[in-house]
Structure formats: C-alpha cells, structure tokens
Short mmCIF file of C-alpha atoms in Angstrom, two decimals:
data_model
loop_
_atom_site.label_atom_id
_atom_site.label_comp_id
_atom_site.label_asym_id
_atom_site.label_seq_id
_atom_site.Cartn_x
_atom_site.Cartn_y
_atom_site.Cartn_z
CA MET A 50 -52.96 -35.24 33.91
CA GLN A 51 -50.37 -36.93 36.11
CA GLY A 52 -47.32 -38.56 34.56
CA THR A 53 -46.92 -42.32 34.59
CA SER A 54 -45.47 -43.41 37.89
CA THR A 55 -42.00 -44.89 37.81
CA SER A 56 -42.66 -46.99 40.87
CA THR A 57 -44.06 -49.89 38.86
CA LEU A 58 -41.09 -49.85 36.49
CA LEU A 59 -38.03 -49.23 38.68
CA PRO A 60 -36.67 -50.41 42.03
CA GLU A 61 -37.64 -48.11 44.88
CA ASN A 62 -34.08 -46.94 45.61
CA LEU A 63 -33.42 -46.10 41.94
CA GLN A 64 -36.78 -44.35 41.69
CA GLY A 65 -35.89 -42.22 44.73
CA LEU A 66 -32.50 -41.32 43.23
CA LEU A 67 -34.02 -40.30 39.90
CA CYS A 68 -36.72 -38.21 41.58
CA THR A 69 -34.15 -36.44 43.76
CA TYR A 70 -32.00 -35.53 40.76
CA LYS A 71 -34.81 -35.27 38.22
CA HIS A 72 -33.67 -31.90 36.85
CA MET A 73 -30.24 -33.36 36.11
CA PHE A 74 -31.60 -36.57 34.60
CA ALA A 75 -34.10 -34.66 32.43
CA ALA A 76 -31.41 -32.22 31.27
CA ILE A 77 -28.97 -35.01 30.36
CA SER A 78 -31.69 -36.89 28.49
CA SER A 79 -32.71 -33.83 26.49
CA THR A 80 -29.07 -32.93 25.74
CA CYS A 81 -28.21 -36.37 24.39
CA CYS A 82 -31.34 -36.51 22.20
CA SER A 83 -30.96 -33.01 20.78
CA SER A 84 -27.17 -33.05 20.28
CA VAL A 85 -27.26 -35.92 17.79
CA PHE A 86 -29.34 -33.77 15.45
CA GLY A 87 -28.34 -30.22 16.36
CA TYR A 88 -24.57 -30.28 16.84
CA PRO A 89 -23.48 -30.49 13.15
CA LEU A 90 -25.68 -27.49 12.31
CA ASP A 91 -24.27 -25.59 15.30
CA ASN A 92 -20.79 -26.35 13.99
CA LEU A 93 -21.69 -25.05 10.51
CA LYS A 94 -23.25 -21.94 12.06
CA THR A 95 -19.99 -21.18 13.90
CA ARG A 96 -17.94 -21.62 10.71
CA MET A 97 -20.20 -19.29 8.75
CA GLN A 98 -20.09 -16.66 11.50
CA ALA A 99 -16.30 -16.78 11.69
CA TYR A 100 -15.47 -17.08 7.97
CA HIS A 101 -17.05 -16.04 4.71
CA PHE A 102 -18.96 -18.75 2.87
CA LYS A 103 -21.37 -18.14 -0.02
CA SER A 104 -24.10 -20.28 1.50
CA LEU A 105 -24.88 -23.04 3.97
CA LYS A 106 -24.62 -25.54 1.11
CA ASN A 107 -21.16 -24.25 0.21
CA CYS A 108 -20.01 -24.41 3.84
CA THR A 109 -21.39 -27.94 4.30
CA LYS A 110 -19.75 -29.18 1.09
CA ALA A 111 -16.35 -27.67 1.95
CA SER A 112 -16.46 -29.02 5.51
CA LEU A 113 -17.41 -32.55 4.45
CA GLN A 114 -14.76 -32.65 1.71
CA LYS A 115 -11.95 -31.58 4.02
CA GLU A 116 -12.95 -33.11 7.35
CA GLY A 117 -15.65 -35.67 6.66
CA LEU A 118 -18.85 -36.15 8.65
CA LEU A 119 -16.97 -36.64 11.93
CA GLY A 120 -15.45 -33.17 11.47
CA LEU A 121 -18.89 -31.70 12.06
CA TYR A 122 -18.94 -33.39 15.48
CA LYS A 123 -15.66 -31.83 16.67
CA GLY A 124 -16.12 -30.54 20.18
CA VAL A 125 -19.23 -32.67 20.75
CA SER A 126 -17.70 -34.16 23.91
CA ILE A 127 -17.71 -30.78 25.60
CA GLN A 128 -21.26 -30.33 24.33
CA LEU A 129 -22.51 -33.53 25.94
CA ALA A 130 -20.60 -33.13 29.19
CA ALA A 131 -20.85 -29.40 29.74
CA VAL A 132 -24.26 -28.69 28.23
CA SER A 133 -25.89 -31.33 30.43
CA PHE A 134 -24.55 -29.44 33.45
CA VAL A 135 -25.45 -26.09 31.88
CA ARG A 136 -29.02 -27.17 31.12
CA THR A 137 -29.44 -28.57 34.63
CA THR A 138 -28.32 -25.20 36.01
CA ASN A 139 -30.41 -23.32 33.47
CA PHE A 140 -33.71 -25.12 34.06
CA THR A 141 -33.25 -25.30 37.84
CA SER A 142 -32.30 -21.63 38.21
CA TYR A 143 -35.20 -20.63 35.97
CA GLU A 144 -37.73 -22.52 38.11
CA LEU A 145 -36.27 -21.09 41.33
CA ALA A 146 -36.18 -17.54 39.95
CA LYS A 147 -39.70 -17.75 38.50
CA ASN A 148 -41.19 -19.15 41.71
CA SER A 149 -39.48 -16.50 43.85
CA LEU A 150 -40.86 -13.54 41.88
CA ALA A 151 -43.87 -11.66 43.23
CA ILE A 152 -45.24 -10.92 39.75
CA GLU A 153 -48.85 -11.80 39.01
CA ASP A 154 -48.70 -11.74 35.20
CA HIS A 155 -47.62 -15.21 34.03
CA PHE A 156 -45.79 -14.04 30.90
CA GLN A 157 -43.86 -11.32 32.75
CA LYS A 158 -42.88 -13.74 35.51
CA CYS A 159 -41.51 -16.24 32.97
CA PHE A 160 -39.71 -13.47 31.06
CA VAL A 161 -37.95 -12.07 34.14
CA GLY A 162 -37.21 -15.58 35.44
CA GLY A 163 -35.62 -16.46 32.11
CA MET A 164 -33.52 -13.30 32.15
CA MET A 165 -32.27 -14.06 35.67
CA SER A 166 -31.44 -17.62 34.63
CA GLY A 167 -29.60 -16.33 31.55
CA SER A 168 -27.43 -13.99 33.61
CA LEU A 169 -26.23 -16.91 35.72
CA LEU A 170 -25.87 -19.12 32.67
CA SER A 171 -23.52 -16.68 30.92
CA LEU A 172 -20.90 -17.02 33.67
CA ILE A 173 -20.67 -20.75 32.96
CA THR A 174 -21.10 -20.86 29.20
CA CYS A 175 -18.72 -18.09 28.10
CA PRO A 176 -15.46 -20.04 28.72
CA LEU A 177 -17.05 -23.23 27.37
CA GLU A 178 -18.11 -21.57 24.13
CA ILE A 179 -14.67 -20.04 23.57
CA VAL A 180 -13.20 -23.55 23.78
CA LYS A 181 -15.93 -24.99 21.56
CA ILE A 182 -15.34 -22.31 18.90
CA GLN A 183 -11.58 -22.95 18.88
CA ILE A 184 -12.11 -26.69 18.42
CA GLN A 185 -14.84 -26.34 15.79
CA LEU A 186 -12.68 -23.98 13.70
CA GLN A 187 -9.40 -25.84 14.14
CA LYS A 188 -8.84 -26.98 10.56
CA ILE A 189 -10.21 -23.90 8.88
CA MET A 190 -8.07 -21.61 11.09
CA LEU A 191 -4.98 -23.61 10.17
CA GLU A 192 -5.84 -23.51 6.46
CA ARG A 193 -6.82 -19.84 6.17
CA GLU A 194 -4.80 -18.13 8.88
CA LYS A 195 -1.99 -20.61 9.58
CA VAL A 196 -3.10 -20.58 13.22
CA LYS A 197 -2.74 -23.92 14.96
CA ILE A 198 -4.99 -24.84 17.87
CA PRO A 199 -2.83 -26.63 20.48
CA SER A 200 -5.26 -29.50 21.08
CA THR A 201 -8.72 -30.81 20.27
CA ASN A 202 -9.00 -31.99 23.88
CA PRO A 203 -11.45 -29.54 25.53
CA LEU A 204 -9.59 -29.38 28.86
CA LYS A 205 -6.18 -28.86 27.21
CA CYS A 206 -7.66 -26.22 24.93
CA LEU A 207 -9.21 -24.45 27.93
CA LEU A 208 -5.90 -24.43 29.81
CA SER A 209 -4.06 -23.26 26.69
CA VAL A 210 -6.40 -20.29 26.22
CA ALA A 211 -6.10 -19.41 29.93
CA LYS A 212 -2.30 -19.63 29.78
CA GLU A 213 -2.05 -17.53 26.63
CA ARG A 214 -4.64 -14.85 27.45
CA GLY A 215 -5.00 -15.12 31.22
CA PHE A 216 -8.15 -15.98 33.17
CA PHE A 217 -10.12 -13.07 31.73
CA GLY A 218 -9.24 -14.28 28.25
CA LEU A 219 -11.83 -16.99 28.88
CA TYR A 220 -14.41 -14.21 29.13
CA ARG A 221 -13.50 -12.40 25.93
CA GLY A 222 -16.66 -10.88 24.45
CA TYR A 223 -18.51 -11.47 27.72
CA SER A 224 -20.73 -8.37 27.45
CA TRP A 225 -22.15 -9.71 24.18
CA HIS A 226 -22.40 -13.20 25.64
CA TYR A 227 -24.27 -11.82 28.66
CA MET A 228 -26.71 -9.92 26.46
CA ARG A 229 -27.33 -12.97 24.30
CA ASP A 230 -28.05 -15.30 27.22
CA CYS A 231 -30.21 -12.84 29.18
CA ILE A 232 -32.36 -11.81 26.23
CA GLY A 233 -32.35 -15.26 24.67
CA MET A 234 -33.42 -17.11 27.82
CA ALA A 235 -36.08 -14.51 28.64
CA ILE A 236 -37.67 -14.97 25.21
CA TYR A 237 -37.08 -18.73 25.21
CA PHE A 238 -38.80 -19.59 28.49
CA SER A 239 -41.58 -17.00 28.33
CA SER A 240 -42.60 -17.90 24.77
CA TYR A 241 -42.48 -21.64 25.58
CA GLU A 242 -44.60 -21.32 28.72
CA GLU A 243 -47.04 -18.92 27.07
CA GLY A 244 -47.24 -21.12 23.97
CA LYS A 245 -48.04 -24.19 26.06
CA ARG A 246 -50.69 -22.30 28.01
CA LYS A 247 -52.44 -20.77 25.00
CA LEU A 248 -52.30 -23.91 22.85
CA GLY A 249 -53.60 -25.93 25.80
CA ASN A 250 -56.53 -23.53 26.19
CA MET A 251 -57.27 -23.67 22.46
CA VAL A 252 -57.18 -27.47 22.32
CA GLY A 253 -58.98 -27.96 25.64
CA SER A 254 -57.76 -31.54 25.96
CA GLU A 255 -55.71 -33.24 28.66
CA SER A 256 -54.84 -36.30 26.54
CA MET A 257 -51.19 -37.33 26.38
CA ASP A 258 -51.18 -37.12 22.56
CA TRP A 259 -52.18 -33.46 22.64
CA LYS A 260 -49.64 -32.74 25.38
CA CYS A 261 -46.89 -34.15 23.17
CA TYR A 262 -47.92 -32.02 20.19
CA ILE A 263 -48.24 -28.90 22.32
CA ARG A 264 -44.78 -29.37 23.84
CA LEU A 265 -43.17 -30.04 20.46
CA VAL A 266 -44.77 -27.05 18.74
CA SER A 267 -44.25 -24.67 21.68
CA GLY A 268 -40.63 -25.77 22.15
CA GLY A 269 -39.83 -25.46 18.46
CA CYS A 270 -41.41 -22.02 18.16
CA ALA A 271 -39.68 -20.79 21.34
CA GLY A 272 -36.28 -21.94 20.09
CA LEU A 273 -36.82 -20.43 16.65
CA LEU A 274 -38.08 -17.10 17.99
CA SER A 275 -35.27 -16.62 20.51
CA ALA A 276 -32.60 -17.66 17.98
CA MET A 277 -33.85 -15.20 15.35
CA ILE A 278 -33.97 -12.28 17.79
CA VAL A 279 -30.55 -12.78 19.41
CA TYR A 280 -28.70 -14.03 16.31
CA PRO A 281 -26.93 -10.73 15.51
CA ILE A 282 -25.70 -10.58 19.13
CA ASP A 283 -24.53 -14.20 18.92
CA SER A 284 -22.70 -13.41 15.68
CA ILE A 285 -20.86 -10.47 17.24
CA LYS A 286 -20.00 -12.65 20.25
CA THR A 287 -18.48 -15.34 18.01
CA LYS A 288 -16.38 -12.77 16.14
CA TYR A 289 -15.03 -11.35 19.40
CA GLN A 290 -14.28 -14.78 20.83
CA LYS A 291 -12.62 -15.89 17.61
CA GLU A 292 -10.79 -12.51 17.39
CA ILE A 293 -11.73 -11.61 13.83
CA ARG A 294 -12.62 -8.34 12.18
CA LYS A 295 -16.07 -7.15 11.21
CA GLN A 296 -17.47 -8.27 7.87
CA GLY A 297 -20.18 -5.60 7.56
CA LEU A 298 -23.89 -5.95 8.27
CA HIS A 299 -24.12 -9.17 6.23
CA GLY A 300 -21.54 -10.75 8.55
CA PHE A 301 -23.96 -10.50 11.48
CA TYR A 302 -26.33 -12.87 9.69
CA SER A 303 -23.78 -15.36 8.32
CA GLY A 304 -24.88 -18.84 9.28
CA MET A 305 -28.51 -17.81 9.81
CA GLN A 306 -29.64 -20.59 7.46
CA ALA A 307 -28.11 -23.21 9.76
CA VAL A 308 -29.81 -21.62 12.77
CA LEU A 309 -33.22 -21.57 11.10
CA LEU A 310 -32.88 -25.23 10.09
CA ARG A 311 -31.63 -26.22 13.53
CA SER A 312 -33.69 -24.20 15.98
CA PHE A 313 -37.22 -25.55 15.60
CA PRO A 314 -36.50 -29.32 15.71
CA LEU A 315 -33.65 -28.95 18.22
CA HIS A 316 -35.67 -27.06 20.82
CA ALA A 317 -38.82 -29.04 20.10
CA ILE A 318 -36.85 -32.18 21.03
CA THR A 319 -35.07 -30.52 23.98
CA LEU A 320 -38.14 -29.16 25.74
CA PHE A 321 -40.34 -32.13 24.84
CA VAL A 322 -37.86 -34.63 26.32
CA TYR A 323 -37.18 -32.42 29.37
CA ASP A 324 -40.85 -31.88 30.21
CA SER A 325 -41.76 -35.52 29.50
CA VAL A 326 -39.00 -36.87 31.74
CA MET A 327 -39.93 -34.42 34.50
CA GLU A 328 -43.57 -35.53 34.26
CA CYS A 329 -42.63 -39.21 34.37
CA LEU A 330 -40.56 -38.58 37.48
CA GLY A 331 -43.49 -36.92 39.20
CA ASP A 332 -43.02 -33.20 38.54
#
C-alpha cells in the first residue's frame, strides 16, 4: 500500500526538500518522539550501571529527591541534537549496506547490514556517550566521589575530556562499544525486518491499521531483544567510560529493570515513526 502523498498537503518546493532529505527528517521525528519518553529511563539505567542502587525504585526516588524531574533530563540536548544525526547515519548506512550485499537470505542480509551499520555507528557514538555519561552522573559523582564535572554543556564537557585524556580518551572502552553497536544493530534490524515480514504474512492484510500494529509490535520486540542480549556488554562499556571498578556479575545487570521498561515502547515509537514518515514521503 502506498503512503499518502504529501503533494496535496505541502508546497511543491517543500515537498521536494523533505523527499530529498527524508532519512534525516524521519530520524529527527523519531528521535524527538522517543526521547520524551525514553531519556529519563536511559538516565536511570546509566546511574544504576555506574553506582550501586538496591532497585530501580530506589534509584528513581534518590534521583528525584536530589535533582528533581529535570535532573533526569540532564544531557538531553546532546541526545536530541546528536542522536538525530546518529540515527540518520544509522538508518541510511543500514539501507546502503543491506542493498549492496549479494546475500539471498533476507534475514542474513539484514543481520550483516545491521552489523556493518553498527561498526560505522560506533565511531560516532563513542565520544558522544562518554560526554552523556559524565553529564548524567554529574551530581552523583560529586556526592559520592567528590569528582566535579567541569560543565553540563555538552561541547565544553567534550573539550574538557579531550584536554584531560587526549583525543583517544574520547574512545575509552571503544572495543566494548564497538561490540555493543555491531551485535546490537545486527539483532535490532534483522529482528525488526523479519518480525514485520512474518507478522505481515500471518495477518495477510494491507490495511493501514494493521501496518501500524505490525510496526509497533515488531519495533518494540526488536528493541527489547537487542537490549537484553547486549546489556552486559553495554554495562561493561559504561564502567570503562566512567572509569569505575567491577562490581561482580550482578554489576553487569544493574539497571536492567530500566532497560526492560524502556526498550519496548521506545523502539516501538522510534521505528513506527521512522517507517511512517518514510512512507508518507514516498519511500
């Protein structure tokens, strides 16, 4: 079923601009929609990975008491600005990689395409996540370790880390970051594409209502599955980038509650909005 044409709704020059940069527009739209819901839980996940809390409830209560609701949105500016660019790169590189592969099996093609996209993604996201972690943990680092983060401004924080540790300090823990993005994106894209295909075959309907449900369910399941599989790697990555010591096997799963609560709705929204915008723009 073809998406609704934008030609009847928008001026021709604006329509042409949106169609030319549709990957960017779809990525920004999905980022804005998903960040409102997902960012506070991502913040709590980082805190639980970096420090010991009894539970998600305990971490949430302590964070709200000391920093208020806005404290859970620290670093969200870098999320909105950088992640829009990252998602544009991620989705575009995935499509290019997938379409360039001479692999007949659909699942394998999506899996390898996702892995290739993840390898490129890691080069961009590693420095950004180091900055995000520093900003998210600012107050708790000051309280527990007497370590003061120079600034909550993402650019100033980035320059401060580079000045203190050198350029390669921005890639601390990169091997773990690389593994997380490659494996995570391979599972993410392949399970989403396969989920859409199989659910579509089961339903056997081309109606827009069914398309919406299929995208939401497939996106949510893909996000949840990839997050659960790569979570221990992500936990190790955070500990390296925060420069803290190991907390035993349990430490690798600290913050898992926040991830489980966040993953399904976050990625359901992300992939639903992205695919819907792409369809409306004539993908």
